[in-house]
Structure formats: structure tokens, C-alpha cells
Amino acid sequence: MAMIAYKCPQYKVTVVDINPARIERWNSDDLPIYEPGLDEIVKATRGKNLFFNTDIEKALKEAEIIFVSVNTPTKTFGAGAGMAADLQYWEKTALQIRQYAGSHKIIVEKSTLPVKTALAMERILTSNENGIHFDVVSNPEFLAEGTAVKDLEDPDRVLIGSRQTPSGLKARQELVEIYANWVPRERIITSNIWSSELSKLVANAFLAQRISSINSISALCECTDADITEVARAVGLDSRVGDKFLNASIGFGGSCFKKDILNLVYLCRHYGLEQVADYWEGVVKINDFQKVRFVLNMLGAMFNTLAERRICLFGFAFKANTGDTRESPAIFIAERLLEEKAELVITDPEALNNAKIDLDGMNGKISYVEDPSKAAEGCDAIAVMTEWEIYRGLNYEEIYKSMCKPAFIFDGRNILDHNRLFEIGFNVFPLGKPHLTHF
Ligand code: UDX
């Protein structure tokens, strides 16, 4: 919404939320999320044509176009628990729109949703007594965290799906006009509404599948002395495959991938497509396996006991350039290490507050240190969880001196100079590559 306000001064954008504390932060100098470049855009537009408040009723009445961006987490109860999307916030919003709208509105689905949600939305909205017509369009968001501003400013594509009725097509065109203020027309694509809803789930499933594919091969590389970076390069240079998104890792995290794949799996099962469901579920299973494997590798390397060993986690966010830790593989790995009775020192430039919340109540010794070099002091091992750029440039000679010996590095993101670390004295365990050990 900030980007729309920034690029389209002729529109007035109002963001409403039921959480007053969050709105207060959006109105302060301390925005509730860390996202490079976002502060500047909000500062440039807030109070001019971008407003944040909690008066939902007024905003729903006044707006002509309503973007619904409420969360749709995985259901934790009842039918479809652990798989299906929990649509309660979505439904509450639909009811509120019906109650307060007062006139025709275009309703834009921004949240990622199961296919056919627009139908449910339409049914709720059209069961009003005053005969108001609503057009529901689907406009999924493809931005990635950490690069959100760049992704919004220069998107690969904008997708808008609608009903093929005259008023559905008109609503779609209204949305095209908004994006056309800065996105080249050929990158604004339109489709039927169900294709649009499904495309978002499938896009995320394909991206996650690439990571699980490369991660599964990283396991095989470790058994065969092949090098995953070399394999990924050779495979990715085939232009049909492409070289992006092929970095082996401790597993994908983030609020979208797992949730959306499980959602897709649930949808396939619902339609009796068991084989298709199993196929996509495999992507999540490999991701879980990769996290388990990482901890087992650490355990094996450190002589099968981690009890009272001090381990420093470099990074806790699910990826670099964000403070977000939702579904971060670091959470799972931290929990498993604590179960092994290891002592943890956690460092991250943006995610320490979230890490504290995630690990609250866990048994075991955990400390949080902002400076990575200080965090590693007195530790037996460093495990890289997040590919923050700062970890590449640290003084590893000094870090090595300050650690217990033998000192280990487990590079869960393959971002460090492994040969150099080995020369310094570390025992180095990259991912999907031969180990470099001094024993
Ligand atoms: C993702 C999609 O990219 C985006 O289009 C969608 O709108 C939301 O979900 P996001 O979750 O923000 O975005 O981050 P993304 O960059 O996709 O990374 C997801 C996870 O995969 C991270 O944990 C990341 O570290 C991991 N990853 C990514 C890898 O392990 N290897 C890679 O090569 C790329």
C-alpha cells in the first residue's frame, strides 16, 4: 500500500488494522517491520496520501477499492488441521465489509488463499439485504521479504484475476490502471480469478521445490565428495533451469512456503488427487529432513555429544535482510540443540527480539549477543543459520583465538571462505561439500 501511495499521488490510501499498537508503530519513526527502503517510502507519503488508523468502519465506507491482506495461517484445529488455511480472519473481514460498505466496492484478495475463496467472499458479500453489488478480484502478492521494495517497484509480473462478467472485467481494469502508473503494461497480466488464486500457491510451491531439490542433492554430495555449489552451477547454467534460487541451505523458512504447499496438498487431497498431493508434500518432507540432517551432522562431527558444548548460532532470521523469524529453520535447529543439552549463544543483526520470543520457555541455557565476534567467544562451534553479509567479513583469526579448541564451523548457508577458515585452524563443515578437518 505504501508503494501504491508513493507511485500514485492521485489515490488516497488508508491502512486499517484491528491492532492499535501496530497502527501506532506505523505512525511512528519505528515501523513494526524491518524492510530495506520501506522507511523512506512511508516517510515520503505518510500524512499526504497514506494514512494508518484503526477506524475500520469509516475506511470501509469511504473506500472504493478494498485490499484485504489479513493473515491466513495454517489451521491448528478441526478438519484440515495442520494443512488447510485458517480463514476465520478472512471471513470476519468479509462480514465487516458487508456491514459497513454502504455502496459498491471492488474487493481485492491480497492474502494468499486457497482456490475458490473468492466464491466464499462473494457469497458472504452478496447475502446483504440492501442489494449492494461487490466485485471480488484476486491480486496475489509475489514480493519476497528483504527485497520487498525492489520487488514492488520492479516486479517480474503483476497478476490480476477476475470474473469474466462486464463488471468483473471493469473492476480488473481499475486495478490494472493503478499498477500501470509504474509497471510496464506487458508485465501486468490478467486471468480468470481461479487461475490467479492458484498461481500464487503454485509459484511458491515451485520455488520451494527448487530449494528442496538442491537440498536433497546436498545430502548426496556429502556422501559422494561431490560439491553442491559446483553441481548447482552446472545444472543452473542450462537456461531452461536457470541459476537463481539454487543455493543449498539448512532449509527454507518464512511465512509462505510451508503454509502454501500444505494448502496446495490439502486442496489436492480434497479433489482426490492423492499422487499429486504426495508429490508436493515431499517438498516439505525434504525440508524437514534437511534440518534434522544438519543437527545430526553437527552431533556426528562433535564426537556424538553436544551436552554442555557452547554453540553460537550466526543468524536467526529465516533469510538475510529481514528481522522475520517465522518458520525459520534456526528455531527448529536451536530446539534440537537444546534437547541435546547444548548451550546456545544467538546473534543476529535484526532478529534477536523475535528469537527471544520464539525460544521463550525453552529449557536450557540461551544467551543473546548482538556482536557476532563477541557471541562466538568461548564457544566450541559456530553454526551459520542466516546468510547475513556481515558474517563474511568478520576477523576469523581473532574469533578462532577466542574459541574453545577444537573449534568447529558448520556453514548452513555456504557463505564463508571454507579453505581460509580451515587454514586458520577451524574444522569446517560446509553444506553438501567435503569436510575440512584437522583430525
Ligand atoms: C517467498 C517468495 O519468494 C515470494 O515470491 C512470495 O511472495 C512469498 O514467499 P520469502 O518467503 O519472503 O518469499 O523469501 P524467499 O526469498 O523466497 O526465501 C524463502 C526461504 O528459502 C528462505 O528461508 C531462504 O533462505 C530460502 N532459500 C532461498 C534457500 O534456502 N535457497 C535459495 O536458493 C533461496
Tab-separated table of C-alpha atoms and ligand atoms in Angstrom:
chain	number	residue	atom	x	y	z
A	1	MET	CA	0.000	0.000	0.000
A	2	ALA	CA	2.919	2.301	0.715
A	3	MET	CA	4.232	1.671	-2.789
A	4	ILE	CA	0.841	2.415	-4.356
A	5	ALA	CA	0.650	5.649	-2.370
A	6	TYR	CA	4.197	6.526	-3.427
A	7	LYS	CA	3.675	5.852	-7.122
A	8	CYS	CA	0.109	7.164	-7.385
A	9	PRO	CA	-0.273	10.504	-5.588
A	10	GLN	CA	-3.770	10.806	-7.090
A	11	TYR	CA	-5.002	7.933	-4.867
A	12	LYS	CA	-5.663	8.194	-1.155
A	13	VAL	CA	-4.548	5.025	0.617
A	14	THR	CA	-5.773	4.209	4.124
A	15	VAL	CA	-4.392	1.207	6.001
A	16	VAL	CA	-6.549	-0.068	8.842
A	17	ASP	CA	-5.844	-2.792	11.378
A	18	ILE	CA	-7.589	-4.122	14.469
A	19	ASN	CA	-4.330	-3.876	16.411
A	20	PRO	CA	-3.909	-0.293	17.734
A	21	ALA	CA	-0.333	-0.912	18.902
A	22	ARG	CA	0.693	-1.892	15.399
A	23	ILE	CA	-1.004	1.117	13.826
A	24	GLU	CA	0.709	3.340	16.365
A	25	ARG	CA	4.072	1.995	15.248
A	26	TRP	CA	3.190	2.545	11.591
A	27	ASN	CA	2.579	6.151	12.569
A	28	SER	CA	5.905	6.423	14.419
A	29	ASP	CA	9.570	6.505	13.383
A	30	ASP	CA	9.910	2.894	14.481
A	31	LEU	CA	7.998	0.859	11.864
A	32	PRO	CA	6.834	-2.571	13.037
A	33	ILE	CA	8.862	-4.431	10.394
A	34	TYR	CA	12.421	-4.117	9.144
A	35	GLU	CA	12.468	-3.938	5.368
A	36	PRO	CA	15.238	-2.138	3.450
A	37	GLY	CA	13.922	1.023	1.753
A	38	LEU	CA	10.479	0.931	3.353
A	39	ASP	CA	11.086	3.726	5.880
A	40	GLU	CA	11.844	6.180	3.079
A	41	ILE	CA	8.670	5.377	1.156
A	42	VAL	CA	6.475	5.580	4.238
A	43	LYS	CA	8.091	8.858	5.272
A	44	ALA	CA	7.541	10.328	1.816
A	45	THR	CA	3.822	9.507	1.727
A	46	ARG	CA	2.523	9.302	5.296
A	47	GLY	CA	0.160	12.145	6.110
A	48	LYS	CA	-0.049	13.096	2.406
A	49	ASN	CA	-1.896	10.254	0.705
A	50	LEU	CA	-1.021	7.347	3.011
A	51	PHE	CA	-2.789	7.061	6.344
A	52	PHE	CA	-2.762	4.472	9.114
A	53	ASN	CA	-5.629	4.210	11.579
A	54	THR	CA	-7.956	1.827	13.392
A	55	ASP	CA	-11.263	3.267	12.229
A	56	ILE	CA	-12.225	0.276	10.102
A	57	GLU	CA	-15.866	1.283	9.757
A	58	LYS	CA	-15.061	4.703	8.313
A	59	ALA	CA	-12.370	3.372	5.989
A	60	LEU	CA	-14.671	0.656	4.627
A	61	LYS	CA	-17.398	3.199	3.986
A	62	GLU	CA	-15.146	5.672	2.214
A	63	ALA	CA	-13.007	3.382	0.098
A	64	GLU	CA	-13.870	2.429	-3.455
A	65	ILE	CA	-11.305	-0.352	-3.603
A	66	ILE	CA	-10.573	-2.545	-0.576
A	67	PHE	CA	-7.411	-4.653	-0.446
A	68	VAL	CA	-7.847	-7.484	2.040
A	69	SER	CA	-4.472	-8.510	3.429
A	70	VAL	CA	-5.371	-10.331	6.631
A	71	ASN	CA	-3.354	-13.346	7.678
A	72	THR	CA	-4.381	-16.834	6.631
A	73	PRO	CA	-2.257	-19.145	8.814
A	74	THR	CA	-2.362	-22.922	8.712
A	75	LYS	CA	-5.371	-24.222	10.613
A	76	THR	CA	-4.479	-25.644	14.016
A	77	PHE	CA	-7.860	-27.193	14.835
A	78	GLY	CA	-10.712	-29.208	13.367
A	79	ALA	CA	-10.918	-30.507	9.806
A	80	GLY	CA	-7.731	-29.882	7.857
A	81	ALA	CA	-5.712	-29.016	10.997
A	82	GLY	CA	-2.011	-28.648	10.143
A	83	MET	CA	-2.744	-28.339	6.417
A	84	ALA	CA	-5.674	-26.160	5.369
A	85	ALA	CA	-5.743	-22.378	5.614
A	86	ASP	CA	-7.475	-20.869	8.613
A	87	LEU	CA	-9.904	-18.446	7.017
A	88	GLN	CA	-11.521	-17.039	10.153
A	89	TYR	CA	-9.867	-13.601	9.827
A	90	TRP	CA	-10.775	-13.554	6.176
A	91	GLU	CA	-14.412	-14.310	6.917
A	92	LYS	CA	-14.600	-11.733	9.712
A	93	THR	CA	-13.313	-9.137	7.291
A	94	ALA	CA	-15.897	-10.134	4.685
A	95	LEU	CA	-18.638	-9.711	7.287
A	96	GLN	CA	-17.298	-6.301	8.266
A	97	ILE	CA	-17.206	-5.175	4.654
A	98	ARG	CA	-20.782	-6.327	4.189
A	99	GLN	CA	-21.859	-4.473	7.322
A	100	TYR	CA	-20.154	-1.140	6.674
A	101	ALA	CA	-19.632	-0.796	2.926
A	102	GLY	CA	-22.842	1.060	2.090
A	103	SER	CA	-22.117	1.138	-1.661
A	104	HIS	CA	-20.456	-0.795	-4.498
A	105	LYS	CA	-16.801	-1.732	-3.805
A	106	ILE	CA	-14.060	-3.628	-5.522
A	107	ILE	CA	-12.673	-6.210	-3.110
A	108	VAL	CA	-9.088	-7.253	-3.804
A	109	GLU	CA	-7.754	-10.514	-2.422
A	110	LYS	CA	-4.153	-9.809	-1.444
A	111	SER	CA	-3.773	-12.558	1.142
A	112	THR	CA	-2.690	-15.920	-0.262
A	113	LEU	CA	-5.760	-18.092	-0.265
A	114	PRO	CA	-7.000	-21.497	-1.302
A	115	VAL	CA	-8.584	-21.654	-4.743
A	116	LYS	CA	-12.275	-20.736	-4.723
A	117	THR	CA	-12.005	-18.399	-1.743
A	118	ALA	CA	-13.303	-15.589	-3.924
A	119	LEU	CA	-16.501	-17.574	-4.268
A	120	ALA	CA	-16.898	-17.720	-0.486
A	121	MET	CA	-16.201	-13.989	-0.295
A	122	GLU	CA	-18.794	-13.269	-2.976
A	123	ARG	CA	-21.378	-15.375	-1.207
A	124	ILE	CA	-20.883	-13.599	2.083
A	125	LEU	CA	-20.943	-10.180	0.449
A	126	THR	CA	-23.955	-10.763	-1.756
A	127	SER	CA	-26.067	-12.067	1.083
A	128	ASN	CA	-26.687	-8.469	2.149
A	129	GLU	CA	-30.194	-7.137	2.303
A	130	ASN	CA	-29.623	-3.817	0.566
A	131	GLY	CA	-28.714	-5.260	-2.818
A	132	ILE	CA	-25.224	-3.769	-2.989
A	133	HIS	CA	-23.029	-5.339	-5.651
A	134	PHE	CA	-19.388	-6.225	-4.963
A	135	ASP	CA	-16.702	-7.298	-7.400
A	136	VAL	CA	-14.069	-9.620	-5.988
A	137	VAL	CA	-10.730	-9.703	-7.805
A	138	SER	CA	-7.592	-11.652	-6.999
A	139	ASN	CA	-4.246	-9.828	-6.989
A	140	PRO	CA	-1.694	-12.071	-5.269
A	141	GLU	CA	1.494	-10.543	-3.935
A	142	PHE	CA	4.769	-12.033	-5.130
A	143	LEU	CA	7.235	-9.847	-3.219
A	144	ALA	CA	9.903	-11.520	-1.122
A	145	GLU	CA	10.981	-10.195	2.252
A	146	GLY	CA	14.270	-8.357	2.375
A	147	THR	CA	13.806	-7.215	-1.234
A	148	ALA	CA	10.160	-6.159	-0.923
A	149	VAL	CA	10.624	-2.560	-2.041
A	150	LYS	CA	12.665	-3.529	-5.095
A	151	ASP	CA	10.215	-6.339	-5.934
A	152	LEU	CA	7.270	-3.944	-5.740
A	153	GLU	CA	8.988	-1.229	-7.693
A	154	ASP	CA	10.144	-3.546	-10.453
A	155	PRO	CA	8.017	-6.704	-10.337
A	156	ASP	CA	8.514	-9.645	-12.732
A	157	ARG	CA	4.764	-9.542	-13.157
A	158	VAL	CA	1.588	-8.277	-11.546
A	159	LEU	CA	-1.285	-10.746	-11.737
A	160	ILE	CA	-4.917	-9.714	-11.614
A	161	GLY	CA	-7.692	-12.280	-11.856
A	162	SER	CA	-11.373	-11.545	-12.084
A	163	ARG	CA	-14.728	-12.875	-13.099
A	164	GLN	CA	-15.299	-12.634	-16.848
A	165	THR	CA	-18.507	-10.625	-16.381
A	166	PRO	CA	-18.730	-6.989	-17.574
A	167	SER	CA	-18.479	-5.665	-14.029
A	168	GLY	CA	-15.710	-8.181	-13.156
A	169	LEU	CA	-13.694	-7.064	-16.169
A	170	LYS	CA	-14.272	-3.406	-15.302
A	171	ALA	CA	-13.029	-3.991	-11.753
A	172	ARG	CA	-9.962	-5.754	-13.126
A	173	GLN	CA	-9.257	-2.781	-15.383
A	174	GLU	CA	-9.439	-0.386	-12.403
A	175	LEU	CA	-6.651	-2.362	-10.791
A	176	VAL	CA	-4.615	-2.512	-13.989
A	177	GLU	CA	-4.795	1.290	-14.079
A	178	ILE	CA	-3.304	1.550	-10.600
A	179	TYR	CA	-0.293	-0.616	-11.396
A	180	ALA	CA	0.156	0.937	-14.830
A	181	ASN	CA	1.323	4.073	-13.022
A	182	TRP	CA	4.745	2.445	-12.732
A	183	VAL	CA	4.696	-1.148	-14.029
A	184	PRO	CA	5.092	-1.683	-17.806
A	185	ARG	CA	1.800	-2.877	-19.287
A	186	GLU	CA	3.245	-6.117	-20.632
A	187	ARG	CA	4.122	-7.152	-17.106
A	188	ILE	CA	0.571	-6.665	-15.849
A	189	ILE	CA	-1.130	-9.923	-16.686
A	190	THR	CA	-4.777	-10.782	-16.268
A	191	SER	CA	-6.513	-14.124	-15.944
A	192	ASN	CA	-9.638	-15.746	-14.670
A	193	ILE	CA	-9.987	-15.498	-10.929
A	194	TRP	CA	-9.308	-19.166	-10.142
A	195	SER	CA	-6.097	-19.220	-12.172
A	196	SER	CA	-4.934	-16.180	-10.260
A	197	GLU	CA	-5.651	-17.734	-6.866
A	198	LEU	CA	-3.971	-20.987	-7.870
A	199	SER	CA	-0.951	-19.304	-9.482
A	200	LYS	CA	0.163	-17.856	-6.193
A	201	LEU	CA	0.158	-21.233	-4.450
A	202	VAL	CA	1.905	-22.854	-7.395
A	203	ALA	CA	4.544	-20.122	-7.700
A	204	ASN	CA	5.530	-20.634	-4.082
A	205	ALA	CA	5.397	-24.420	-4.431
A	206	PHE	CA	7.754	-24.278	-7.447
A	207	LEU	CA	10.199	-22.006	-5.653
A	208	ALA	CA	10.202	-24.184	-2.557
A	209	GLN	CA	10.556	-27.270	-4.729
A	210	ARG	CA	13.779	-25.887	-6.217
A	211	ILE	CA	15.235	-25.473	-2.753
A	212	SER	CA	14.179	-28.956	-1.665
A	213	SER	CA	15.615	-30.348	-4.900
A	214	ILE	CA	19.012	-28.785	-4.354
A	215	ASN	CA	18.945	-29.589	-0.627
A	216	SER	CA	18.171	-33.244	-1.309
A	217	ILE	CA	21.191	-33.366	-3.629
A	218	SER	CA	23.360	-31.678	-0.968
A	219	ALA	CA	22.835	-34.802	1.142
A	220	LEU	CA	24.033	-36.973	-1.726
A	221	CYS	CA	27.032	-34.685	-2.321
A	222	GLU	CA	28.145	-35.190	1.269
A	223	CYS	CA	28.153	-38.959	0.700
A	224	THR	CA	29.990	-38.822	-2.615
A	225	ASP	CA	32.510	-35.967	-2.192
A	226	ALA	CA	30.757	-34.015	-4.929
A	227	ASP	CA	30.368	-30.292	-4.289
A	228	ILE	CA	26.819	-28.882	-4.289
A	229	THR	CA	27.938	-25.435	-5.474
A	230	GLU	CA	29.639	-26.972	-8.492
A	231	VAL	CA	26.647	-29.201	-9.224
A	232	ALA	CA	24.202	-26.271	-8.877
A	233	ARG	CA	26.329	-24.177	-11.228
A	234	ALA	CA	26.488	-26.888	-13.862
A	235	VAL	CA	22.750	-27.537	-13.636
A	236	GLY	CA	21.712	-23.880	-13.377
A	237	LEU	CA	23.621	-22.823	-16.488
A	238	ASP	CA	21.074	-24.706	-18.548
A	239	SER	CA	18.851	-21.785	-19.482
A	240	ARG	CA	15.781	-23.985	-19.133
A	241	VAL	CA	16.608	-24.455	-15.451
A	242	GLY	CA	18.158	-21.077	-14.624
A	243	ASP	CA	20.724	-20.318	-11.948
A	244	LYS	CA	18.622	-18.468	-9.359
A	245	PHE	CA	17.263	-19.973	-6.164
A	246	LEU	CA	19.610	-22.949	-6.198
A	247	ASN	CA	21.543	-22.255	-3.001
A	248	ALA	CA	21.625	-25.257	-0.721
A	249	SER	CA	20.682	-24.323	2.814
A	250	ILE	CA	19.560	-25.617	6.180
A	251	GLY	CA	16.064	-25.470	4.690
A	252	PHE	CA	13.609	-22.841	3.620
A	253	GLY	CA	11.669	-20.845	6.167
A	254	GLY	CA	9.370	-17.854	6.061
A	255	SER	CA	5.687	-17.375	6.473
A	256	CYS	CA	4.719	-18.561	2.997
A	257	PHE	CA	6.378	-21.640	1.575
A	258	LYS	CA	5.368	-24.321	4.046
A	259	LYS	CA	1.907	-22.892	4.592
A	260	ASP	CA	1.177	-22.560	0.898
A	261	ILE	CA	2.434	-26.021	-0.020
A	262	LEU	CA	0.396	-27.617	2.754
A	263	ASN	CA	-2.534	-25.654	1.472
A	264	LEU	CA	-1.931	-26.988	-2.028
A	265	VAL	CA	-1.592	-30.519	-0.677
A	266	TYR	CA	-4.872	-30.172	1.185
A	267	LEU	CA	-6.572	-28.906	-1.936
A	268	CYS	CA	-5.282	-31.860	-3.986
A	269	ARG	CA	-6.456	-34.333	-1.330
A	270	HIS	CA	-9.833	-32.607	-1.290
A	271	TYR	CA	-10.162	-33.295	-5.009
A	272	GLY	CA	-8.997	-36.902	-4.606
A	273	LEU	CA	-5.603	-36.279	-6.254
A	274	GLU	CA	-3.568	-38.355	-3.793
A	275	GLN	CA	-0.498	-38.734	-6.037
A	276	VAL	CA	-0.337	-35.026	-6.715
A	277	ALA	CA	-0.740	-34.297	-3.006
A	278	ASP	CA	2.058	-36.748	-2.089
A	279	TYR	CA	4.340	-35.259	-4.724
A	280	TRP	CA	4.105	-31.750	-3.280
A	281	GLU	CA	4.134	-32.931	0.303
A	282	GLY	CA	7.562	-34.375	-0.490
A	283	VAL	CA	8.886	-30.817	-0.789
A	284	VAL	CA	8.033	-30.149	2.858
A	285	LYS	CA	9.340	-33.538	3.958
A	286	ILE	CA	12.740	-32.923	2.338
A	287	ASN	CA	12.839	-29.540	4.043
A	288	ASP	CA	12.257	-31.161	7.435
A	289	PHE	CA	14.840	-33.823	6.631
A	290	GLN	CA	17.429	-31.145	5.804
A	291	LYS	CA	17.029	-29.514	9.206
A	292	VAL	CA	17.263	-32.834	11.040
A	293	ARG	CA	20.283	-33.788	8.946
A	294	PHE	CA	22.082	-30.564	9.828
A	295	VAL	CA	21.785	-31.251	13.567
A	296	LEU	CA	22.790	-34.907	13.145
A	297	ASN	CA	25.847	-33.791	11.161
A	298	MET	CA	26.813	-31.443	13.984
A	299	LEU	CA	26.351	-34.179	16.508
A	300	GLY	CA	28.449	-36.653	14.500
A	301	ALA	CA	31.221	-34.116	13.896
A	302	MET	CA	31.424	-33.135	17.544
A	303	PHE	CA	32.007	-36.701	18.715
A	304	ASN	CA	28.354	-37.582	19.307
A	305	THR	CA	27.737	-35.398	22.297
A	306	LEU	CA	26.723	-31.781	22.475
A	307	ALA	CA	25.952	-31.717	26.185
A	308	GLU	CA	27.377	-28.528	27.701
A	309	ARG	CA	29.071	-27.619	24.436
A	310	ARG	CA	28.662	-23.974	23.650
A	311	ILE	CA	27.305	-23.327	20.194
A	312	CYS	CA	26.971	-19.940	18.585
A	313	LEU	CA	24.190	-19.513	16.028
A	314	PHE	CA	25.136	-16.922	13.408
A	315	GLY	CA	21.749	-15.541	12.417
A	316	PHE	CA	18.225	-16.423	13.423
A	317	ALA	CA	16.097	-14.750	10.726
A	318	PHE	CA	14.713	-17.080	8.047
A	319	LYS	CA	16.798	-15.230	5.458
A	320	ALA	CA	19.080	-12.201	5.323
A	321	ASN	CA	17.864	-8.584	5.360
A	322	THR	CA	14.822	-9.234	7.485
A	323	GLY	CA	14.087	-9.498	11.190
A	324	ASP	CA	11.369	-12.049	10.463
A	325	THR	CA	11.846	-15.453	12.073
A	326	ARG	CA	8.557	-17.104	11.103
A	327	GLU	CA	9.210	-20.776	10.267
A	328	SER	CA	12.932	-20.004	10.425
A	329	PRO	CA	14.946	-23.230	10.295
A	330	ALA	CA	17.021	-21.700	13.111
A	331	ILE	CA	14.093	-22.244	15.505
A	332	PHE	CA	14.000	-25.985	14.867
A	333	ILE	CA	17.786	-26.292	14.992
A	334	ALA	CA	18.006	-24.298	18.230
A	335	GLU	CA	15.355	-26.502	19.820
A	336	ARG	CA	17.110	-29.710	18.792
A	337	LEU	CA	20.464	-28.435	20.043
A	338	LEU	CA	18.893	-27.524	23.381
A	339	GLU	CA	17.401	-31.028	23.579
A	340	GLU	CA	20.953	-32.310	23.184
A	341	LYS	CA	21.752	-30.095	26.196
A	342	ALA	CA	23.995	-27.765	24.240
A	343	GLU	CA	24.346	-24.178	25.430
A	344	LEU	CA	23.340	-21.591	22.817
A	345	VAL	CA	24.594	-18.109	22.071
A	346	ILE	CA	22.445	-16.449	19.441
A	347	THR	CA	23.407	-13.457	17.361
A	348	ASP	CA	21.524	-11.673	14.563
A	349	PRO	CA	21.569	-8.032	13.434
A	350	GLU	CA	17.778	-7.697	13.226
A	351	ALA	CA	16.036	-10.741	14.644
A	352	LEU	CA	17.136	-11.033	18.278
A	353	ASN	CA	13.839	-9.785	19.674
A	354	ASN	CA	11.900	-12.316	17.635
A	355	ALA	CA	14.394	-15.052	18.557
A	356	LYS	CA	13.743	-14.334	22.231
A	357	ILE	CA	10.006	-14.712	21.683
A	358	ASP	CA	10.450	-17.906	19.637
A	359	LEU	CA	12.615	-19.597	22.249
A	360	ASP	CA	10.791	-18.281	25.284
A	361	GLY	CA	10.132	-21.067	27.763
A	362	MET	CA	12.619	-23.490	26.183
A	363	ASN	CA	14.658	-25.454	28.682
A	364	GLY	CA	18.379	-24.808	28.594
A	365	LYS	CA	20.971	-22.076	28.573
A	366	ILE	CA	20.487	-19.438	25.889
A	367	SER	CA	22.098	-16.040	25.606
A	368	TYR	CA	21.617	-13.318	23.001
A	369	VAL	CA	24.581	-11.203	21.901
A	370	GLU	CA	24.430	-8.578	19.194
A	371	ASP	CA	28.084	-8.554	18.153
A	372	PRO	CA	28.868	-11.836	16.327
A	373	SER	CA	32.561	-11.830	17.262
A	374	LYS	CA	31.698	-11.432	20.940
A	375	ALA	CA	28.942	-14.044	20.624
A	376	ALA	CA	31.450	-16.639	19.397
A	377	GLU	CA	33.848	-16.042	22.323
A	378	GLY	CA	34.342	-19.171	24.387
A	379	CYS	CA	32.171	-21.275	22.065
A	380	ASP	CA	33.034	-24.719	20.685
A	381	ALA	CA	31.225	-24.205	17.419
A	382	ILE	CA	29.671	-21.627	15.128
A	383	ALA	CA	26.664	-22.646	13.044
A	384	VAL	CA	25.626	-20.260	10.262
A	385	MET	CA	21.825	-20.089	10.107
A	386	THR	CA	21.279	-16.940	8.037
A	387	GLU	CA	23.253	-15.612	5.083
A	388	TRP	CA	23.844	-12.120	6.509
A	389	GLU	CA	26.591	-10.335	4.566
A	390	ILE	CA	28.367	-9.220	7.767
A	391	TYR	CA	29.347	-12.804	8.567
A	392	ARG	CA	31.611	-12.957	5.538
A	393	GLY	CA	33.791	-10.074	6.656
A	394	LEU	CA	34.494	-10.933	10.307
A	395	ASN	CA	38.008	-11.327	11.684
A	396	TYR	CA	38.031	-15.108	11.924
A	397	GLU	CA	41.657	-15.252	13.166
A	398	GLU	CA	40.583	-13.364	16.280
A	399	ILE	CA	37.377	-15.358	16.584
A	400	TYR	CA	39.345	-18.609	16.362
A	401	LYS	CA	41.691	-17.468	19.125
A	402	SER	CA	38.761	-16.671	21.402
A	403	MET	CA	37.006	-20.042	20.938
A	404	CYS	CA	37.481	-23.413	22.661
A	405	LYS	CA	39.531	-25.966	20.733
A	406	PRO	CA	38.912	-27.911	18.625
A	407	ALA	CA	36.795	-25.168	17.050
A	408	PHE	CA	34.076	-26.057	14.549
A	409	ILE	CA	32.213	-24.122	11.903
A	410	PHE	CA	29.041	-25.517	10.344
A	411	ASP	CA	28.139	-23.318	7.427
A	412	GLY	CA	24.437	-23.906	6.868
A	413	ARG	CA	24.393	-21.330	4.056
A	414	ASN	CA	27.769	-21.902	2.374
A	415	ILE	CA	28.642	-18.216	2.618
A	416	LEU	CA	32.067	-18.389	4.257
A	417	ASP	CA	35.524	-18.952	2.761
A	418	HIS	CA	35.932	-22.548	3.880
A	419	ASN	CA	39.558	-23.071	2.821
A	420	ARG	CA	40.641	-19.918	4.591
A	421	LEU	CA	38.818	-20.952	7.785
A	422	PHE	CA	40.474	-24.351	7.613
A	423	GLU	CA	43.902	-22.706	7.285
A	424	ILE	CA	43.150	-20.623	10.377
A	425	GLY	CA	42.562	-23.847	12.308
A	426	PHE	CA	38.813	-24.398	12.225
A	427	ASN	CA	37.258	-27.759	11.429
A	428	VAL	CA	34.894	-26.740	8.670
A	429	PHE	CA	31.643	-28.450	7.744
A	430	PRO	CA	30.051	-26.787	4.740
A	431	LEU	CA	26.765	-27.992	3.341
A	432	GLY	CA	26.918	-30.510	0.502
A	433	LYS	CA	30.714	-30.337	0.215
A	434	PRO	CA	33.632	-32.330	1.578
A	435	HIS	CA	34.503	-31.536	5.211
A	436	LEU	CA	37.788	-29.871	6.047
A	437	THR	CA	39.022	-31.297	9.334
A	438	HIS	CA	42.318	-31.388	11.180
A	439	PHE	CA	41.833	-34.872	12.632
B	1	UDX	C1	8.604	-16.133	-0.857
B	1	UDX	C2	8.528	-15.962	-2.387
B	1	UDX	O1	9.839	-15.830	-2.907
B	1	UDX	C3	7.682	-14.757	-2.733
B	1	UDX	O2	7.536	-14.663	-4.139
B	1	UDX	C4	6.327	-14.889	-2.082
B	1	UDX	O3	5.557	-13.750	-2.332
B	1	UDX	C5	6.471	-15.087	-0.589
B	1	UDX	O4	7.303	-16.211	-0.321
B	1	UDX	P1	10.029	-15.031	1.109
B	1	UDX	O5	9.437	-16.096	1.963
B	1	UDX	O6	9.997	-13.634	1.595
B	1	UDX	O7	9.297	-15.017	-0.331
B	1	UDX	O8	11.566	-15.388	0.843
B	1	UDX	P2	12.389	-16.225	-0.239
B	1	UDX	O9	13.474	-15.355	-0.748
B	1	UDX	O10	11.553	-16.879	-1.238
B	1	UDX	O11	13.091	-17.332	0.670
B	1	UDX	C6	12.356	-18.349	1.342
B	1	UDX	C7	13.306	-19.282	2.055
B	1	UDX	O12	14.066	-20.054	1.141
B	1	UDX	C8	14.328	-18.593	2.955
B	1	UDX	O13	14.440	-19.308	4.157
B	1	UDX	C9	15.589	-18.655	2.141
B	1	UDX	O14	16.743	-18.584	2.920
B	1	UDX	C10	15.437	-19.995	1.470
B	1	UDX	N1	16.229	-20.128	0.240
B	1	UDX	C11	16.003	-19.299	-0.809
B	1	UDX	C12	17.177	-21.133	0.137
B	1	UDX	O15	17.369	-21.902	1.079
B	1	UDX	N2	17.890	-21.258	-1.017
B	1	UDX	C13	17.702	-20.441	-2.076
B	1	UDX	O16	18.389	-20.634	-3.095
B	1	UDX	C14	16.740	-19.432	-1.985
